XYZ file of C-alpha atoms in Angstrom:
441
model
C -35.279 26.060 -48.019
C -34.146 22.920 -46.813
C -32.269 22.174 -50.036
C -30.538 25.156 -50.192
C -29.328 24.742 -46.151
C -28.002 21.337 -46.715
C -25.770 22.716 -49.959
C -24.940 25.442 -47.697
C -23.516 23.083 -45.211
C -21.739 20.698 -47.674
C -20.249 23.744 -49.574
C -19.070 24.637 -46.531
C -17.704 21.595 -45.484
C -15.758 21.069 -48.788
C -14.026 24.263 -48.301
C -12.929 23.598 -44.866
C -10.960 20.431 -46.114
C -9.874 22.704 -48.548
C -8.262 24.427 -46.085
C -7.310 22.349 -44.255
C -3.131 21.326 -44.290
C -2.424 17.500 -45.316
C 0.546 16.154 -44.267
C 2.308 16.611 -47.231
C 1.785 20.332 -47.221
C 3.420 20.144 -43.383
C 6.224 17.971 -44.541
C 7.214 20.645 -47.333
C 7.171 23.568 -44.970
C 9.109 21.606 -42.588
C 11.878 21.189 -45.515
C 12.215 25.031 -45.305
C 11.719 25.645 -41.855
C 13.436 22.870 -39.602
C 16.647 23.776 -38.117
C 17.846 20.173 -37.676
C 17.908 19.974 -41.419
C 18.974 23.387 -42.029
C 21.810 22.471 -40.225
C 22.329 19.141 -41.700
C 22.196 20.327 -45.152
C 25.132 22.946 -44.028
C 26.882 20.244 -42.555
C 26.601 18.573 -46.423
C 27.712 21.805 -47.671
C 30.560 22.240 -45.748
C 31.691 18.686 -46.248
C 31.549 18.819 -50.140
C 34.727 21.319 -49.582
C 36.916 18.766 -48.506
C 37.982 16.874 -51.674
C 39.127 20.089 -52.915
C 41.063 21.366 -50.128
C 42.724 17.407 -50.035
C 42.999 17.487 -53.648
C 45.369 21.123 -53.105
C 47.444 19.407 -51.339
C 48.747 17.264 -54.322
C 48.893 20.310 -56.602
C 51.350 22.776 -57.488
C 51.988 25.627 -55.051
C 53.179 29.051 -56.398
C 54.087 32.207 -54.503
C 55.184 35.662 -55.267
C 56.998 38.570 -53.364
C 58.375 42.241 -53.785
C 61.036 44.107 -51.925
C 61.419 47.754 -52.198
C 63.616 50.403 -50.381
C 64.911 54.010 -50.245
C 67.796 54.491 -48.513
C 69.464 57.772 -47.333
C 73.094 56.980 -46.443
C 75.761 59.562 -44.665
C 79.173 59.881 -43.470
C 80.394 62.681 -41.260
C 84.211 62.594 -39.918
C 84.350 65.067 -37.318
C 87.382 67.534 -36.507
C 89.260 65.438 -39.839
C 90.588 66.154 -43.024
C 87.563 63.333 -45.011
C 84.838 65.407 -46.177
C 81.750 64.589 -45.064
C 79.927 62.464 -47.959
C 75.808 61.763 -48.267
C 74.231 59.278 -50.782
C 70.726 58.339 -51.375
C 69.450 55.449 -53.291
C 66.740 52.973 -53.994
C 66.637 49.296 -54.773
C 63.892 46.642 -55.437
C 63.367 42.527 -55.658
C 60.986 40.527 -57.025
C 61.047 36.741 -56.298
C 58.418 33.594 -57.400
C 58.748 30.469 -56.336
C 56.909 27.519 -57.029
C 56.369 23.636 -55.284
C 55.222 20.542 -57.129
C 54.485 17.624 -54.739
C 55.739 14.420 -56.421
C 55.773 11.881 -53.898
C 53.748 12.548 -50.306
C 52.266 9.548 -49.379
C 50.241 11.424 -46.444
C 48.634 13.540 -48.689
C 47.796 10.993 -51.006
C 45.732 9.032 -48.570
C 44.306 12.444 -47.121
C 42.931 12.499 -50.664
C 41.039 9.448 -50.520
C 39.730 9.629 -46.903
C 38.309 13.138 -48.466
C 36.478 11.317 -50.919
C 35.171 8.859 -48.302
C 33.750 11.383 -46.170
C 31.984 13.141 -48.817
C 30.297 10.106 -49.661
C 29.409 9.556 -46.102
C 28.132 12.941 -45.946
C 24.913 11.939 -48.396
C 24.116 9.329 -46.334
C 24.316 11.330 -43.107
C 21.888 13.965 -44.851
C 19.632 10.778 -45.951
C 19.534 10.373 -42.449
C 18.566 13.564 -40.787
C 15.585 13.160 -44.139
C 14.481 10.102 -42.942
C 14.225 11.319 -39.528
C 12.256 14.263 -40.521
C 9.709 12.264 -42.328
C 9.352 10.377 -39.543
C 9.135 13.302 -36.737
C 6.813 15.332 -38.992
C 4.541 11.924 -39.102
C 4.665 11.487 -35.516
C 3.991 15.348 -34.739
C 1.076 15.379 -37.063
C -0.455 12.242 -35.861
C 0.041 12.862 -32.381
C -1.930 16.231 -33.071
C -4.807 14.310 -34.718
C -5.267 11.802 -31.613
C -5.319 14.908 -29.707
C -8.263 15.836 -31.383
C -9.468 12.313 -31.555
C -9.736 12.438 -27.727
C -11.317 15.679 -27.218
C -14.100 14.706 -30.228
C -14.693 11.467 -28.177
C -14.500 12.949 -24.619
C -17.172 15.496 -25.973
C -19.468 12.844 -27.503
C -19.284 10.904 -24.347
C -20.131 13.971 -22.345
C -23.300 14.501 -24.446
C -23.709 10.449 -23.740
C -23.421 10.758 -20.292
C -25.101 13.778 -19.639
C -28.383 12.274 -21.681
C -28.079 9.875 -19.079
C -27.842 11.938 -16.220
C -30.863 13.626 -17.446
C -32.701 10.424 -17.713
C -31.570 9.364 -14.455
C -32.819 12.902 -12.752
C -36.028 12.361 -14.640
C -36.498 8.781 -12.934
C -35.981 9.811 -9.492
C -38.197 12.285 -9.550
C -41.423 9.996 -10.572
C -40.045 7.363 -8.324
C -38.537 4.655 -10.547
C -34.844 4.968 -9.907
C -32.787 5.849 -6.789
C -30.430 8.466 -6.214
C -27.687 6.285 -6.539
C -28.639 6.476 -10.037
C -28.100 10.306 -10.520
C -25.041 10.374 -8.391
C -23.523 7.689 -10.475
C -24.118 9.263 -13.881
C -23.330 12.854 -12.408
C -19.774 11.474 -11.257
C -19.593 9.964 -14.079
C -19.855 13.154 -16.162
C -17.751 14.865 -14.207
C -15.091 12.698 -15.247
C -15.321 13.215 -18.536
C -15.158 16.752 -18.471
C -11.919 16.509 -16.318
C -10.691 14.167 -19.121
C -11.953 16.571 -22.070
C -9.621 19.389 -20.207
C -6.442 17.044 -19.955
C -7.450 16.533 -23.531
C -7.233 19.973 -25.221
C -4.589 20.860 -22.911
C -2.386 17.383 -24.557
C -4.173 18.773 -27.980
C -2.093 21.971 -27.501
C 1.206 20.269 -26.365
C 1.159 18.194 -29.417
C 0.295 21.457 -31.396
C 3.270 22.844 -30.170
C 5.373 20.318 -30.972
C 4.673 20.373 -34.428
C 5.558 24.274 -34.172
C 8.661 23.058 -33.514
C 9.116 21.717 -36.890
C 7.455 24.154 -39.121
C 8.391 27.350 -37.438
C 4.280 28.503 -36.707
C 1.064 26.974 -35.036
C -0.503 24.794 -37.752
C -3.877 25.195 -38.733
C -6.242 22.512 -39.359
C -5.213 19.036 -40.313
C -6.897 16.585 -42.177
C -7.746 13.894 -40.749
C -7.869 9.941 -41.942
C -10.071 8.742 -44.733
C -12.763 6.054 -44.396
C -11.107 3.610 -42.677
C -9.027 1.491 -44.466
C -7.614 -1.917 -44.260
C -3.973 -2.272 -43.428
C -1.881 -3.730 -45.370
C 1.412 -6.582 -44.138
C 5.069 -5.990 -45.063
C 5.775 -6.744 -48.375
C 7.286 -9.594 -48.591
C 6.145 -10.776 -44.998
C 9.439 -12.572 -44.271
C 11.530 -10.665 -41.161
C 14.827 -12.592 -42.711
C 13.921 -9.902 -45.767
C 13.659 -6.845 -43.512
C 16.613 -7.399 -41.368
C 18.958 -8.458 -44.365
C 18.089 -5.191 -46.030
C 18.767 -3.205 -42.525
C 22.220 -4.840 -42.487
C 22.691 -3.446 -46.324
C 21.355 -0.440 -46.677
C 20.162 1.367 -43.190
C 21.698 4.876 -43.206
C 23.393 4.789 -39.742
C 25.382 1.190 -40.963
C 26.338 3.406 -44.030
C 27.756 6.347 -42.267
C 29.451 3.955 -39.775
C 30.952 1.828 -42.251
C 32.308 4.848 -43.859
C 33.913 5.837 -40.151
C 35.632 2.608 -40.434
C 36.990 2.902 -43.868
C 38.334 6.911 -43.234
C 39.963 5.200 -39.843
C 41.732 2.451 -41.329
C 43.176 5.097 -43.851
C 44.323 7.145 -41.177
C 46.218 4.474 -39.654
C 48.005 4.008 -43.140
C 48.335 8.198 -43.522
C 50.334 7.959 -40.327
C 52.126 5.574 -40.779
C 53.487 7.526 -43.920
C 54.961 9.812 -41.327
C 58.160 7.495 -41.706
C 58.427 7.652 -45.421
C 60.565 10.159 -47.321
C 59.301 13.052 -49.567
C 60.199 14.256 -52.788
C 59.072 18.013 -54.235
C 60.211 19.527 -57.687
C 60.990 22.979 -56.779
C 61.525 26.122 -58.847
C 62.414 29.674 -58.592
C 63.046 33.320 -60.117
C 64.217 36.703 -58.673
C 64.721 39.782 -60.140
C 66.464 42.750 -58.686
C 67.526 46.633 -59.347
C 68.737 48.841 -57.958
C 70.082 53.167 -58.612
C 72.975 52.527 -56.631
C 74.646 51.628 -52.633
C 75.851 53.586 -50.071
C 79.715 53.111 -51.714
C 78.731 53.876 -54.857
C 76.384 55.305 -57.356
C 75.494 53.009 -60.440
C 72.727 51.628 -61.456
C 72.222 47.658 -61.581
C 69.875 45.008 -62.095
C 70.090 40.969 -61.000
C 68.175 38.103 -62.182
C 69.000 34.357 -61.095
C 66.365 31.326 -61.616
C 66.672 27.549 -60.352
C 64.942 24.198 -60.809
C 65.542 21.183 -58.487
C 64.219 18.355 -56.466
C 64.162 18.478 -52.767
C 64.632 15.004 -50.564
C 63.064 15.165 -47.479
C 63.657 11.856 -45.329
C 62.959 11.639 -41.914
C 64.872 10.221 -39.602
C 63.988 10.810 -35.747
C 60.474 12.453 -35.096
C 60.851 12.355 -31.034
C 58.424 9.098 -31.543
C 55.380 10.936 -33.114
C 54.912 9.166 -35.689
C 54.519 5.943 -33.705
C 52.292 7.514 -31.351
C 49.955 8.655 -34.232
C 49.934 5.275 -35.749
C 48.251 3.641 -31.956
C 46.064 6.677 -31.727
C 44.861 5.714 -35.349
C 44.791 2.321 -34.614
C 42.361 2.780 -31.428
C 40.181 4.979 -32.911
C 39.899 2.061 -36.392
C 38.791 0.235 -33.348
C 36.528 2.269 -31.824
C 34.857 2.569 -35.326
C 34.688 -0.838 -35.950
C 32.677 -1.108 -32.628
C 30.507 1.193 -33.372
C 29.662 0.079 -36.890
C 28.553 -3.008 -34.884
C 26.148 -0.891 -32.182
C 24.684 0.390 -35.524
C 24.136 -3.040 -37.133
C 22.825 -4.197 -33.648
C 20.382 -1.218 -33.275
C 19.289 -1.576 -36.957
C 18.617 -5.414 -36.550
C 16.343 -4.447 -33.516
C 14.734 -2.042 -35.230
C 13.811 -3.508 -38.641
C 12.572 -6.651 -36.283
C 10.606 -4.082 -34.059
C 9.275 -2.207 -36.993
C 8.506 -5.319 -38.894
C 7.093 -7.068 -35.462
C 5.102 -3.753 -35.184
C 3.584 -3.361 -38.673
C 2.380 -7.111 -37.982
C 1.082 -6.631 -34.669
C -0.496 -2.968 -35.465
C -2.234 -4.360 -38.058
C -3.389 -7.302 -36.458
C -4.332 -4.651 -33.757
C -6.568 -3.038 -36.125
C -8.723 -5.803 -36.791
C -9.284 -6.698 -33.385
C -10.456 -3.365 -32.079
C -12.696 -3.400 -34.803
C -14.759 -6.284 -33.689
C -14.374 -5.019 -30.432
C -16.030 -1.612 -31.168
C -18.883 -3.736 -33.116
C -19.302 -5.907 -30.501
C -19.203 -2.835 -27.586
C -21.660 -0.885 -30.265
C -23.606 -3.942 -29.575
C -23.657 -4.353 -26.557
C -24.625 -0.955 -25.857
C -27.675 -1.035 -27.404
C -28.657 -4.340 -25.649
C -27.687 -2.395 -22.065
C -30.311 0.321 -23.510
C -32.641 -2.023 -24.612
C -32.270 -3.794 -20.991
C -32.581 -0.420 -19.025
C -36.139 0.303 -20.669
C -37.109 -2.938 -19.878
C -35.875 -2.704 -16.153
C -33.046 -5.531 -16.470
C -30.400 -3.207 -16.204
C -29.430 -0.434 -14.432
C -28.313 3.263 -15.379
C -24.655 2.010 -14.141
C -24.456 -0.725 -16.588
C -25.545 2.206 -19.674
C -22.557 3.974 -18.281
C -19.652 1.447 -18.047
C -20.602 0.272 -21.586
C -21.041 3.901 -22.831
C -17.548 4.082 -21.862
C -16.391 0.704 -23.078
C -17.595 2.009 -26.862
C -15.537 4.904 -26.370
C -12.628 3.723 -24.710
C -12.518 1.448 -28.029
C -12.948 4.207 -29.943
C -10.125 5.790 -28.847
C -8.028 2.673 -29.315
C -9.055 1.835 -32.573
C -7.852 5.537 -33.456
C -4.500 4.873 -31.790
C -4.072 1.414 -33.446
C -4.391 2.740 -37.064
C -1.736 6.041 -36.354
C 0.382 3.138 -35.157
C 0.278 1.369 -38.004
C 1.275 3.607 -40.264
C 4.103 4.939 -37.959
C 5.276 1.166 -37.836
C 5.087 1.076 -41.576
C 7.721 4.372 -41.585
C 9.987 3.269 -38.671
C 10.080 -0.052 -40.699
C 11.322 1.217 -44.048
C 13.577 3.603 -41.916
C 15.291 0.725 -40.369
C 15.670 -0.770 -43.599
C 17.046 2.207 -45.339
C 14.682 2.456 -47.740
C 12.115 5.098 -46.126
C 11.690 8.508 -48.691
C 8.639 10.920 -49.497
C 7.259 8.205 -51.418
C 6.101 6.624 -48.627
C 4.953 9.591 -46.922
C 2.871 10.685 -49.885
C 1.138 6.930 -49.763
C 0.064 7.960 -46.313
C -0.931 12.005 -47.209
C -3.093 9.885 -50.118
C -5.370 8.081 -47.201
C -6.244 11.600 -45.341
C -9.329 13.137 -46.141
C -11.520 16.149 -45.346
């Protein structure tokens, strides 16, 4: 009987990490259902149009048009000798022209600035990616610390409450004072107010990450065995921030701003220069007569030319464009230097926190052995009558106050690790898979 409960139980408990979402599951449903990258991919879209619509502006340009009337005409002499004389007639037109750029220097750099800002438009979408991995990370984490807490603020209730009992127990055959049971029973109460502050932050962070995916998740899985964390590969910073500098998203996109400005400056300065279009036209027209007369006819002329078009005295627009391009190269230029600033900080902050959270790791495992330790000495000590029932408590709540930490320190590692390769450009679902690999049941 005791065989078949225990299967029971571990059949059980393999099909509830079945169930259970890993963050790779979250991150795909997030794909479909955030609106930040919704809109960021229709921001793509929408930019992709622009080559063509510069490129139109270099091709040929055609145009067609009809004319067609019925006319009634009539002439009435009163009180003379002209008879009065009525004619009614009809005529038609049809026209196409046509327009064949062949030297418009502000279209020309229009085209290229086009091309630019398609290009800048996959790394802008790389970027609202990269920030998605990382939010869907942080949401999911944060909801597994949540439940972290409350699993440790309910095994420290059942901690403290054993030793309330104990405590109650003593007092009443005379070996311990009330101060004892007070103690412990404030102690508990504690607790519980913590393990309500708990679920109510496990919900918050629950409903953050409906933010993302569009619906309450279900159950996440949680970390592996723990697992030793691993330092920046190569651990030089030098390394880090040079690849920041080359290929962080935002310094792309920015460097892009500064290269679409400076043609603007030059596409304005074209405003001075002369333009040259090969034109050409037809007509046709017929008609079934005029009001003077009553024949039919039909027209046809066509032409082919080249059109000069140099100007000469634009009020001063031209030069007013030129400094409003000019100031806005500059304002692009500074801030293609906030972004090489802020990605500098943060592939030193990232790399500084992948060292430190790591480091981090290590220590608060010692210190949860040595708490673990130390707790079992303060037991040992209380049945012995060297310590007290106060002493049990603070270092009951030492072990799980280290707990706690050591829970914290590993989720920010592996954060680090992402807002590191997102500084450096180089963060993709690669990296979140690594992490999805480490979650287990």
């Amino acid at each position: 009987m005791k065989l078949r409960l225990s299967t029971a139980l571990i059949l059980a408990a393999l099909a509830g990490a079945a169930a259970a979402e890993d963050l790779m599951q979250v991150y795909r449903e997030a794909q479909q259902s955030d609106p930040s990258l919704a809109a960021a991919r229709a921001n793509w879209a929408a930019t992709q149009e622009r080559v063509p619509q510069a490129r139109a502006a270099l091709l040929p340009n055609v145009s067609a048009g009809g004319t067609a009337y019925l006319n009634d005409g009539r002439t009435d002499f009163s009180g003379g000798t002209v008879p009065v004389t009525a004619n009614g007639y009809s005529n038609a037109g049809l026209t196409i022209s046509a327009s064949q750029p062949l030297y418009r220097k502000q279209n020309s750099v229009a085209f290229d600035q086009s091309k630019r800002i398609v290009e800048q438009a996959d790394f802008t979408l790389a970027a609202a990616q990269q920030e998605l991995i990382l939010r869907v990370a942080i949401a999911y984490f944060d909801v597994l610390l949540a439940e972290v807490n409350i699993e440790l603020a309910e095994a420290q209730k059942a901690a403290v409450s054993e030793q309330l009992a104990q405590a109650k127990r003593n007092f009443e055959v005379g070996v311990a004072t009330i101060t004892d049971t007070n103690e412990a029973q404030a102690r508990y109460d504690t607790i519980v107010a913590q393990e309500i502050l708990a679920r109510n932050n496990l919900d918050n962070k629950r409903t953050a990450l409906r933010t993302i995916i569009g619906r309450m998740p279900g159950e996440l899985k949680k970390l592996g065995p723990a697992f030793e964390p691993e330092l920046p590969n190569p651990n030089v910073l030098d390394t880090w921030l040079g690849r920041a500098l080359a290929d962080n998203v935002n310094v792309r996109v920015a460097g892009y701003n500064v290269d679409v400005a400076t043609l603007e400056i030059e596409r304005a300065r074209a405003g001075h220069l002369p333009t040259v279009d090969l034109v050409a036209g037809a007509g046709f027209t017929w008609g079934s007569g005029s009001l003077a007369s009553d024949f039919n006819y039909n027209q046809r002329n066509a032409q082919l030319g080249v059109v000069l078009n140099v100007p000469i005295y634009q009020g001063g627009f031209v030069d007013s464009r030129v400094r409003e391009a000019t100031a806005q190269l500059e304002s692009a230029r500074q801030s293609l230097e906030v972004a090489r600033r802020n990605a500098i900080s943060n592939a030193q902050v990232g790399f500084t926190g992948v060292n430190s959270s790591a480091a981090n790791v290590v220590a608060l495992k010692q210190a949860l052995r040595s708490a673990e330790t130390a707790l079992a000495s303060n037991k040992l000590g209380q049945e012995v009558g060297v310590r007290t029932n106060l002493d049990v408590l603070n270092v009951t709540q030492d072990v799980f106050q280290r707990r706690r930490d050591l829970a914290q320190a590993y989720f920010d590692y592996l954060i680090a690790v992402l807002r590191l390769k997102a500084a450096s450009g180089v963060l993709s679902e690669l990296d979140l898979e690594d992490i999805n690999h480490r979650l287990g049941g």
